[in-house]
Backbone as ProteinMPNN parsed JSONL, in Angstrom:
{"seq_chain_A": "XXXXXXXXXXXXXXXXXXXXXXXXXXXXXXXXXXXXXXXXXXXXXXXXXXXXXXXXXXXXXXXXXXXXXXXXXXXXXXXXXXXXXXXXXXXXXXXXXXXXXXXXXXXXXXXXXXXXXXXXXXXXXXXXXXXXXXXXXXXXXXXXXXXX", "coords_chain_A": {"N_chain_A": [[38.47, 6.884, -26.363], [35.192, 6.421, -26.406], [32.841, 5.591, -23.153], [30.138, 3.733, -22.492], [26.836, 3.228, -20.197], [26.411, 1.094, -20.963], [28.453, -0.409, -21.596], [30.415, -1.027, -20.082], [31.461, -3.449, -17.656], [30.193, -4.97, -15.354], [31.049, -7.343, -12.975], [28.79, -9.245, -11.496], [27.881, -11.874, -9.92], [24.817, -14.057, -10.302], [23.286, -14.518, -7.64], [24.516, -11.714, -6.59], [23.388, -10.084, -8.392], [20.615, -10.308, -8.213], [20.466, -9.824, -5.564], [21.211, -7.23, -5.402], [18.79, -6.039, -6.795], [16.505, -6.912, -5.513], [17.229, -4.944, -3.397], [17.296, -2.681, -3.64], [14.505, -2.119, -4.68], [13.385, -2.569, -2.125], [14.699, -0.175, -0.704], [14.011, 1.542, -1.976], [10.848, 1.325, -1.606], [10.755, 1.751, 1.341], [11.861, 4.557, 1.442], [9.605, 5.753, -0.146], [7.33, 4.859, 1.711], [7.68, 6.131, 4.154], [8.3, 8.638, 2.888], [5.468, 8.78, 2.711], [4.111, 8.545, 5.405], [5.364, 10.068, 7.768], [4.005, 12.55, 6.993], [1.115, 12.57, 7.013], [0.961, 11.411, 9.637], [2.211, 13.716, 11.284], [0.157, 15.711, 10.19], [-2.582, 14.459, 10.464], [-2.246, 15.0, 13.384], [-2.355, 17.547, 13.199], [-4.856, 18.303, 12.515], [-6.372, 17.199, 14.828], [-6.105, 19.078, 16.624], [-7.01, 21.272, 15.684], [-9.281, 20.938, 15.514], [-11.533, 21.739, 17.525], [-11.365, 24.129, 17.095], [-12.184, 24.319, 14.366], [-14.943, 23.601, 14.58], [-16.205, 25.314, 16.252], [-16.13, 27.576, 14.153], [-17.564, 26.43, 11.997], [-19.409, 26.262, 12.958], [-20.445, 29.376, 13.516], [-20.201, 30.373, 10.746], [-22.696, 28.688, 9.869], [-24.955, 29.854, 11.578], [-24.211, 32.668, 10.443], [-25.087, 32.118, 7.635], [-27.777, 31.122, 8.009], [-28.702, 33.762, 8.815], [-28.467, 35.736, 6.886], [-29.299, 34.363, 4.3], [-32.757, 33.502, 4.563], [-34.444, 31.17, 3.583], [-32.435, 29.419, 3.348], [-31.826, 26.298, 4.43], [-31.926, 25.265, 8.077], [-29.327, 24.006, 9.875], [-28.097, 23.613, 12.001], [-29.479, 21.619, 13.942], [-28.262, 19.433, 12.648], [-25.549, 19.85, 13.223], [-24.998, 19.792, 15.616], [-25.224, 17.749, 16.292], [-23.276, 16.62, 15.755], [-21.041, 16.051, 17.826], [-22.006, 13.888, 19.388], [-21.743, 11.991, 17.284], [-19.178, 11.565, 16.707], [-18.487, 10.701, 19.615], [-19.606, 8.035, 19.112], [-17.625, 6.912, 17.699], [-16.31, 3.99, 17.577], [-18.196, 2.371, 16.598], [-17.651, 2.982, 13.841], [-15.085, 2.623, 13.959], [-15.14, -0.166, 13.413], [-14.962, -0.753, 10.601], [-12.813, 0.369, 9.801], [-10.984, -0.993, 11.073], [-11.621, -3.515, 9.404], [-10.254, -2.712, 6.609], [-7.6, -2.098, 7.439], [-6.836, -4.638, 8.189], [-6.89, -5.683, 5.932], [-5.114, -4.278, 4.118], [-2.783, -4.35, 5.822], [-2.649, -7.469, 5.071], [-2.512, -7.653, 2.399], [0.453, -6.683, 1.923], [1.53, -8.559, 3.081], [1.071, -10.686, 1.701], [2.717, -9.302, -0.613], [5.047, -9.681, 0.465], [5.341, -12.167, 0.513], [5.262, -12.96, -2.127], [7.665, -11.402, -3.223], [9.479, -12.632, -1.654], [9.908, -15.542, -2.391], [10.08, -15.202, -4.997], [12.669, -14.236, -5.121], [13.552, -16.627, -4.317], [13.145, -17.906, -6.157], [14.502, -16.854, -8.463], [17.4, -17.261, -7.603], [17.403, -19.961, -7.657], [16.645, -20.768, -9.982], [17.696, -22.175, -12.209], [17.896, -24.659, -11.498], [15.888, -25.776, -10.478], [14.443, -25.168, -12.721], [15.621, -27.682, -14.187], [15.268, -29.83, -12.4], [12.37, -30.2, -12.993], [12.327, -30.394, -15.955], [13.536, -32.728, -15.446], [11.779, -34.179, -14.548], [9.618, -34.379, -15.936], [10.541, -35.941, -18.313], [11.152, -38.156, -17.299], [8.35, -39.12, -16.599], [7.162, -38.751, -18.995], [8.821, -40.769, -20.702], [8.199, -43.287, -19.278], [5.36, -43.401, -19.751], [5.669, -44.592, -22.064], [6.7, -47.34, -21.597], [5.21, -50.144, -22.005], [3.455, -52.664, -20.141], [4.287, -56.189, -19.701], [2.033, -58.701, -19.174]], "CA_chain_A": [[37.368, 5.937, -26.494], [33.446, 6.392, -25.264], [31.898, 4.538, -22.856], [28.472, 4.101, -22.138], [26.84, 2.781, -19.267], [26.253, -0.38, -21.062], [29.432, -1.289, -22.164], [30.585, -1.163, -18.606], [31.098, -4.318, -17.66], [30.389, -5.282, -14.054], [30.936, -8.759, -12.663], [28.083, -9.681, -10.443], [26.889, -13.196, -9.853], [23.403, -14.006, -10.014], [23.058, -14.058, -6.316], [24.392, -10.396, -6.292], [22.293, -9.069, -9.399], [19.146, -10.63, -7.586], [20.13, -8.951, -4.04], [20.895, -5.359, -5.83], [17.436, -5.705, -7.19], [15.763, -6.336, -4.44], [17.544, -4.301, -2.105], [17.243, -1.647, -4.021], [13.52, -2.021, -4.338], [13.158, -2.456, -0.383], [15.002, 1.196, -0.344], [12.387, 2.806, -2.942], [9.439, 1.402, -0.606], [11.047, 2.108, 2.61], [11.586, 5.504, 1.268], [8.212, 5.815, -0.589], [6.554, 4.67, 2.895], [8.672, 7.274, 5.296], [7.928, 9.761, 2.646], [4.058, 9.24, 3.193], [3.575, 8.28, 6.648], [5.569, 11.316, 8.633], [3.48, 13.872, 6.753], [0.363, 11.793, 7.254], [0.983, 11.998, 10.955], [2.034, 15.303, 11.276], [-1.3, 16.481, 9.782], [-3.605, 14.493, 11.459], [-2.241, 15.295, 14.933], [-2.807, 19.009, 13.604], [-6.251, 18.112, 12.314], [-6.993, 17.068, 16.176], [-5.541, 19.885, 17.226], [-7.872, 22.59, 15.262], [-11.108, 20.261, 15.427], [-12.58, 21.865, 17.995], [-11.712, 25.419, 16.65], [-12.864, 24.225, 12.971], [-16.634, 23.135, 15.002], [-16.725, 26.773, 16.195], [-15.856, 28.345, 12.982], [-18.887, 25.972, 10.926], [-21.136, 26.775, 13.522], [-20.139, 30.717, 13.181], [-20.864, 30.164, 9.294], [-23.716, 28.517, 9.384], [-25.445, 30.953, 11.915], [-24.211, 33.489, 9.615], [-25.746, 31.843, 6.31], [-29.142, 31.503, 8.774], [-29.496, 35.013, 8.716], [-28.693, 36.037, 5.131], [-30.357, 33.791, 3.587], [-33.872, 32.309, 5.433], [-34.81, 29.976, 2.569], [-31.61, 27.967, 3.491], [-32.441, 25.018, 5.494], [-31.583, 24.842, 9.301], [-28.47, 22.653, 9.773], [-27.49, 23.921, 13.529], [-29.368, 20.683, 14.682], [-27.342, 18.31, 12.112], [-24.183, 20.314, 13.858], [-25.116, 19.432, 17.319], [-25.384, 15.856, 16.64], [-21.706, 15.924, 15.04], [-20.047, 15.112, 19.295], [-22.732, 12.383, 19.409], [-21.556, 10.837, 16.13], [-17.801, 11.622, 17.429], [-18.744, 9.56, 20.705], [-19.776, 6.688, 18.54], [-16.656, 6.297, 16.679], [-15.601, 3.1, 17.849], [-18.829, 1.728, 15.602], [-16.853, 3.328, 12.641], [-13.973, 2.035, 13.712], [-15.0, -1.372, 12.876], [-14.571, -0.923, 9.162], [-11.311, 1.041, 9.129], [-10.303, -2.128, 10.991], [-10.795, -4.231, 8.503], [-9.549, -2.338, 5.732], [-6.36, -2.076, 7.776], [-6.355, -5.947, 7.775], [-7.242, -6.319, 4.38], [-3.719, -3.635, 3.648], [-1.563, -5.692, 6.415], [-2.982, -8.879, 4.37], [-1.787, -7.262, 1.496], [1.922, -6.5, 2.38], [2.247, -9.979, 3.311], [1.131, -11.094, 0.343], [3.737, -8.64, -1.08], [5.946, -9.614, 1.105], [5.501, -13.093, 0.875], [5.942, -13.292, -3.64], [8.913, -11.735, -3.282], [10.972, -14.175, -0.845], [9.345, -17.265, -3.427], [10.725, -15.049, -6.346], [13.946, -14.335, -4.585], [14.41, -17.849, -4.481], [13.399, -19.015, -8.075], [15.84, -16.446, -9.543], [18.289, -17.445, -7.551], [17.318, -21.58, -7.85], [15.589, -21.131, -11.342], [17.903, -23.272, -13.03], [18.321, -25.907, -10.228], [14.009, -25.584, -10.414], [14.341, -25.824, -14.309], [16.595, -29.255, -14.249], [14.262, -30.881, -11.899], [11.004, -30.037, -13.462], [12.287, -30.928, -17.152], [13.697, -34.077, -15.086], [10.204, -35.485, -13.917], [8.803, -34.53, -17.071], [11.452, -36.581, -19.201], [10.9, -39.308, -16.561], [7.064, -39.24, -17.005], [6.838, -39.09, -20.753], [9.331, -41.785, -20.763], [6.795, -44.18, -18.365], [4.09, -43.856, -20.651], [5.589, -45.257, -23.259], [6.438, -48.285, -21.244], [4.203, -51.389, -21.511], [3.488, -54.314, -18.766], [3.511, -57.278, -20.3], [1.468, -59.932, -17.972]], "C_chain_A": [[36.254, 6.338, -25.529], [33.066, 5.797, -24.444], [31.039, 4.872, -22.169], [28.121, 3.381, -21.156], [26.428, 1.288, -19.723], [27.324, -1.06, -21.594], [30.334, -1.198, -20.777], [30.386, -2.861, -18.364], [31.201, -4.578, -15.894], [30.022, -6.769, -13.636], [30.016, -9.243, -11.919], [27.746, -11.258, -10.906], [25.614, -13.152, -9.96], [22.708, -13.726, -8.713], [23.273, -12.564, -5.822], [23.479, -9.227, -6.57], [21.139, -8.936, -8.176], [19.199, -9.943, -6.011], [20.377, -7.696, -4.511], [19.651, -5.136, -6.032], [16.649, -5.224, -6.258], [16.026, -5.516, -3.159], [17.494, -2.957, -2.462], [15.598, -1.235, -4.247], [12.917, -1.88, -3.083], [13.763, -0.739, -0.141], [14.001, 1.662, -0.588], [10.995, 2.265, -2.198], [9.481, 1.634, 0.37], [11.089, 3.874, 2.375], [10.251, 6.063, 0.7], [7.462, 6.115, 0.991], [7.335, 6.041, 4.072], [8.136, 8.627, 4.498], [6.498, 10.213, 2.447], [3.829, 8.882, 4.291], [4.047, 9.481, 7.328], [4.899, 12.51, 8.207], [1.814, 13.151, 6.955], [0.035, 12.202, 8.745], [0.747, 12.972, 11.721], [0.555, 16.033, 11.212], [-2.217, 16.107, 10.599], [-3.184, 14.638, 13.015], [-2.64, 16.505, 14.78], [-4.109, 18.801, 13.317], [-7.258, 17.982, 13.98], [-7.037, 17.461, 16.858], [-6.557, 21.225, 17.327], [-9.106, 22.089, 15.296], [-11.573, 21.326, 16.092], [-12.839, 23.435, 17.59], [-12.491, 25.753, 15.124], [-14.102, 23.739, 13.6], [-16.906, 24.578, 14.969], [-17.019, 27.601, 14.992], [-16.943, 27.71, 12.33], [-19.511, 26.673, 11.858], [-21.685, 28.357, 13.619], [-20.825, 30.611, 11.695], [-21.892, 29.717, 9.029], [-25.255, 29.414, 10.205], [-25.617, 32.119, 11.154], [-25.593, 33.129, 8.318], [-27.191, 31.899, 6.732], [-29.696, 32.609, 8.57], [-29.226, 36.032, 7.52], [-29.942, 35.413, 5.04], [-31.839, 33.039, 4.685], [-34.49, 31.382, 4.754], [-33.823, 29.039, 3.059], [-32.273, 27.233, 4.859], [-31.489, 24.855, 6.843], [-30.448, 23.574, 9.486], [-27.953, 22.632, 10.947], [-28.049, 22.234, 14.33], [-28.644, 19.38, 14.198], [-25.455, 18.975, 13.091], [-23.878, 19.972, 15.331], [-24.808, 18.495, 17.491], [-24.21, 15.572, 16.15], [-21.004, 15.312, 16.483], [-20.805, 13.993, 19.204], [-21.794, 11.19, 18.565], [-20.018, 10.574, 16.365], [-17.557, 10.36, 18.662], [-18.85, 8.077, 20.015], [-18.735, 5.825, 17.924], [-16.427, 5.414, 16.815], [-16.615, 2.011, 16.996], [-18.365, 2.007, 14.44], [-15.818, 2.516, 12.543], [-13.75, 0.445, 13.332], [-15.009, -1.622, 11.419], [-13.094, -0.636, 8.926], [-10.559, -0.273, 10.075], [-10.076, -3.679, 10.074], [-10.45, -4.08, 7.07], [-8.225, -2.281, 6.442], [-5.838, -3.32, 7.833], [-5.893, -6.171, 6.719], [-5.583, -5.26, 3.822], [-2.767, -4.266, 4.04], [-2.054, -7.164, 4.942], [-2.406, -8.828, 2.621], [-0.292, -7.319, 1.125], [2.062, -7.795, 2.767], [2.046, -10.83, 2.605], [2.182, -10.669, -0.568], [5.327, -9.044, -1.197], [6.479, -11.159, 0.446], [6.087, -14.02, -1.26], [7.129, -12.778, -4.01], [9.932, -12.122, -2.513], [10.433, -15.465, -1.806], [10.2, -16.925, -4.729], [11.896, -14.545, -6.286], [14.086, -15.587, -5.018], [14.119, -18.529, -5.731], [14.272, -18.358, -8.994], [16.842, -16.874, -9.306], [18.797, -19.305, -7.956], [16.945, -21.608, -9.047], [16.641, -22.129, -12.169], [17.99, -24.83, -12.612], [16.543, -26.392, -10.669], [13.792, -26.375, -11.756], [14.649, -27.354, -14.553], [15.229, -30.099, -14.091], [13.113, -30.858, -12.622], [11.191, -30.943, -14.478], [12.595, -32.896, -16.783], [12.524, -35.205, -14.681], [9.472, -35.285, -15.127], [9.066, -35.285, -17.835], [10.552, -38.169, -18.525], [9.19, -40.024, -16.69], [6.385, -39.926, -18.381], [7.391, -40.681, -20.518], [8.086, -43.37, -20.201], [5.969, -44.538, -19.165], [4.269, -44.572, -21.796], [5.805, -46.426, -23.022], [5.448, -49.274, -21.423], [4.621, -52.311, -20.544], [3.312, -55.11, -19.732], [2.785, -58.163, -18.789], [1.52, -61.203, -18.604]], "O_chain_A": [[36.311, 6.528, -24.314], [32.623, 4.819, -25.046], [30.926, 5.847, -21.426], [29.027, 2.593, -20.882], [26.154, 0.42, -18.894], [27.2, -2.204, -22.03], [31.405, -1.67, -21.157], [29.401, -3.475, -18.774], [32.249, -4.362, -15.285], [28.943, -7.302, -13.892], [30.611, -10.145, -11.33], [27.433, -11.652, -12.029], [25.128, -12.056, -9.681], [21.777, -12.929, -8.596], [22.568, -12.081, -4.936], [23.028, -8.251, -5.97], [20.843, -7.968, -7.475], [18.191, -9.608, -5.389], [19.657, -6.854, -3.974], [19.181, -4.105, -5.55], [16.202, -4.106, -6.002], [15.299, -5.421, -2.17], [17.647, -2.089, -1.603], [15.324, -0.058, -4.013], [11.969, -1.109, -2.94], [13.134, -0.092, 0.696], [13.158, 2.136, 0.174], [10.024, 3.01, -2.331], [8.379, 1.856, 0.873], [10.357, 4.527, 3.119], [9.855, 7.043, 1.333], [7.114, 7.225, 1.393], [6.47, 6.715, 4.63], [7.64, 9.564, 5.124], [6.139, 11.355, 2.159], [2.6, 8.842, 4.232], [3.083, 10.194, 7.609], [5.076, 13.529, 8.875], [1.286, 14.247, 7.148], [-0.821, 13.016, 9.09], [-0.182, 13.252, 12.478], [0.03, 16.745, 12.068], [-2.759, 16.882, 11.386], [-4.04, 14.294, 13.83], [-3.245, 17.006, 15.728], [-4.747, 19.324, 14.231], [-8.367, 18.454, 14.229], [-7.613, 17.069, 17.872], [-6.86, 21.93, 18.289], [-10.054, 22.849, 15.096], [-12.15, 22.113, 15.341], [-13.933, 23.998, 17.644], [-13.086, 26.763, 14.747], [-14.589, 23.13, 12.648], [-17.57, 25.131, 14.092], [-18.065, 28.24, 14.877], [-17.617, 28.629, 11.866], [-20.151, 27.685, 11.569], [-22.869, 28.667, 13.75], [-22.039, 30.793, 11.611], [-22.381, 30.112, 7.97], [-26.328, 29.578, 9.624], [-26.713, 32.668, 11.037], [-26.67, 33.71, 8.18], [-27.945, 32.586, 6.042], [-30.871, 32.732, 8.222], [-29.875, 37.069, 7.387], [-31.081, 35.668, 5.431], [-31.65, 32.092, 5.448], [-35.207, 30.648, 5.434], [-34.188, 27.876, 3.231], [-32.928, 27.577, 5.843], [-30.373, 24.353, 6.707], [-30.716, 22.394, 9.262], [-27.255, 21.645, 11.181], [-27.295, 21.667, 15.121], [-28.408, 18.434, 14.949], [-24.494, 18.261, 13.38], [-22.822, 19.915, 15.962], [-24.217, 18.082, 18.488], [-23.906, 14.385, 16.029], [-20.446, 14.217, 16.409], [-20.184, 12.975, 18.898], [-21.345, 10.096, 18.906], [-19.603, 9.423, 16.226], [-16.754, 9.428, 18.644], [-18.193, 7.117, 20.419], [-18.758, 4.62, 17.674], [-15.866, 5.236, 15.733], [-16.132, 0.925, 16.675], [-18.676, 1.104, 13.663], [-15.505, 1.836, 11.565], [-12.684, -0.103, 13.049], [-15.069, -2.796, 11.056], [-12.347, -1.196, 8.124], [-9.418, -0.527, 9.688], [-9.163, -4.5, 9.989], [-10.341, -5.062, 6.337], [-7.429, -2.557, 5.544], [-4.634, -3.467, 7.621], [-4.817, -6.695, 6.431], [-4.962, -5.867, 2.949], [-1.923, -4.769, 3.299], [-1.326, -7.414, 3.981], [-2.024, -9.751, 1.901], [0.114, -7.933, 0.138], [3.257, -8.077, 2.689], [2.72, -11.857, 2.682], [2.632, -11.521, -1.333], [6.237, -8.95, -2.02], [7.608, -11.367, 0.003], [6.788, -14.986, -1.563], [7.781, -13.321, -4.901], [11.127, -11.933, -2.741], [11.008, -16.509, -1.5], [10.822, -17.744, -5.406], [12.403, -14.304, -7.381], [14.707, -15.78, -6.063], [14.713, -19.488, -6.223], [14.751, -18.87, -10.005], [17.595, -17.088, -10.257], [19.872, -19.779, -8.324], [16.843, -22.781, -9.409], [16.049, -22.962, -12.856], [18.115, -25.847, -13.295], [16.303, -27.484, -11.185], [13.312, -27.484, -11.991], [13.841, -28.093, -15.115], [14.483, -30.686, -14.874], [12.874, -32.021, -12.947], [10.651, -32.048, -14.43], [12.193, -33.892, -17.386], [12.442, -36.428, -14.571], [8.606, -36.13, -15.358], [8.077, -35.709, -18.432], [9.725, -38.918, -19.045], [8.954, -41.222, -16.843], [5.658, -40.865, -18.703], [6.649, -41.619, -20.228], [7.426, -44.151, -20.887], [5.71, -45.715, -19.416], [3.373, -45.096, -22.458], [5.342, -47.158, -23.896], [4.553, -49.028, -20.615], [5.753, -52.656, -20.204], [2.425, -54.97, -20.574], [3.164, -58.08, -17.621], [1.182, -62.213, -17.989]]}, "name": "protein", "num_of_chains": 1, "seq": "XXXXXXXXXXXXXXXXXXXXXXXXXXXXXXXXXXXXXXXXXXXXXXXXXXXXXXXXXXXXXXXXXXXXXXXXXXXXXXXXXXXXXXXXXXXXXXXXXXXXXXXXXXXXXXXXXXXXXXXXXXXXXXXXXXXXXXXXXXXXXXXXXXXX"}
């Protein structure tokens, strides 16, 4: 006899299904996230590493291109002013702070629909009862009259 992975029968409760799910989703973003942040890192520490030898090297190239070509346009004093604009960063850095909010603010939004939808899979019929129960109860009401 065959069997397939759906005729497999495995006993889980609802409470188990609903924690394989999500625990198995929390792996695939914990791994996801690990497998872009340490190369992320990595790089830009080497990026901060070769800056100052990648300044030399433009400013080598564009000296060069200077004296080929003399139609091209002078860019040695836009190159000068790149430490200036370096010095300033901390006026930059007030955007990439709040895009880094606005990502935290995200993730806890993330965070925060699935612990609500954790608990309505695991309460959804308990949820269901009551609901249909105040609705029953409602309808019912209206059809009531007062006499006076």
């Amino acid at each position: 006899e065959r069997r397939t992975f759906t005729r497999r029968r495995w006993r889980l409760s609802r409470v188990g299904a609903v924690a394989v799910v999500y625990l198995t989703l929390l792996a695939a973003l914990g791994l996801i996230g690990s497998l872009l942040v340490s190369p992320l890192v990595s790089e830009s520490r080497e990026l901060i590493e070769i800056a100052p030898s990648l300044y030399r090297q433009l400013q080598g190239q564009l000296i060069d291109l200077q004296r080929r070509y003399v139609w091209f346009r002078d860019l040695t004093g836009l190159l000068e002013r790149l430490p200036e604009e370096a010095s300033r960063l901390t006026q930059y850095l007030g955007a990439a702070t709040g895009v880094a909010f606005r990502v935290f603010g995200t993730v806890v939004s993330a965070v925060t629909i699935l612990i609500v939808s954790f608990y309505m899979l695991l309460e959804g019929p308990v949820i269901y009862g009551t609901a249909a129960g105040i609705r029953s109860v409602r309808s019912s009401s209206r059809h009531v009259t007062r006499s006076c």
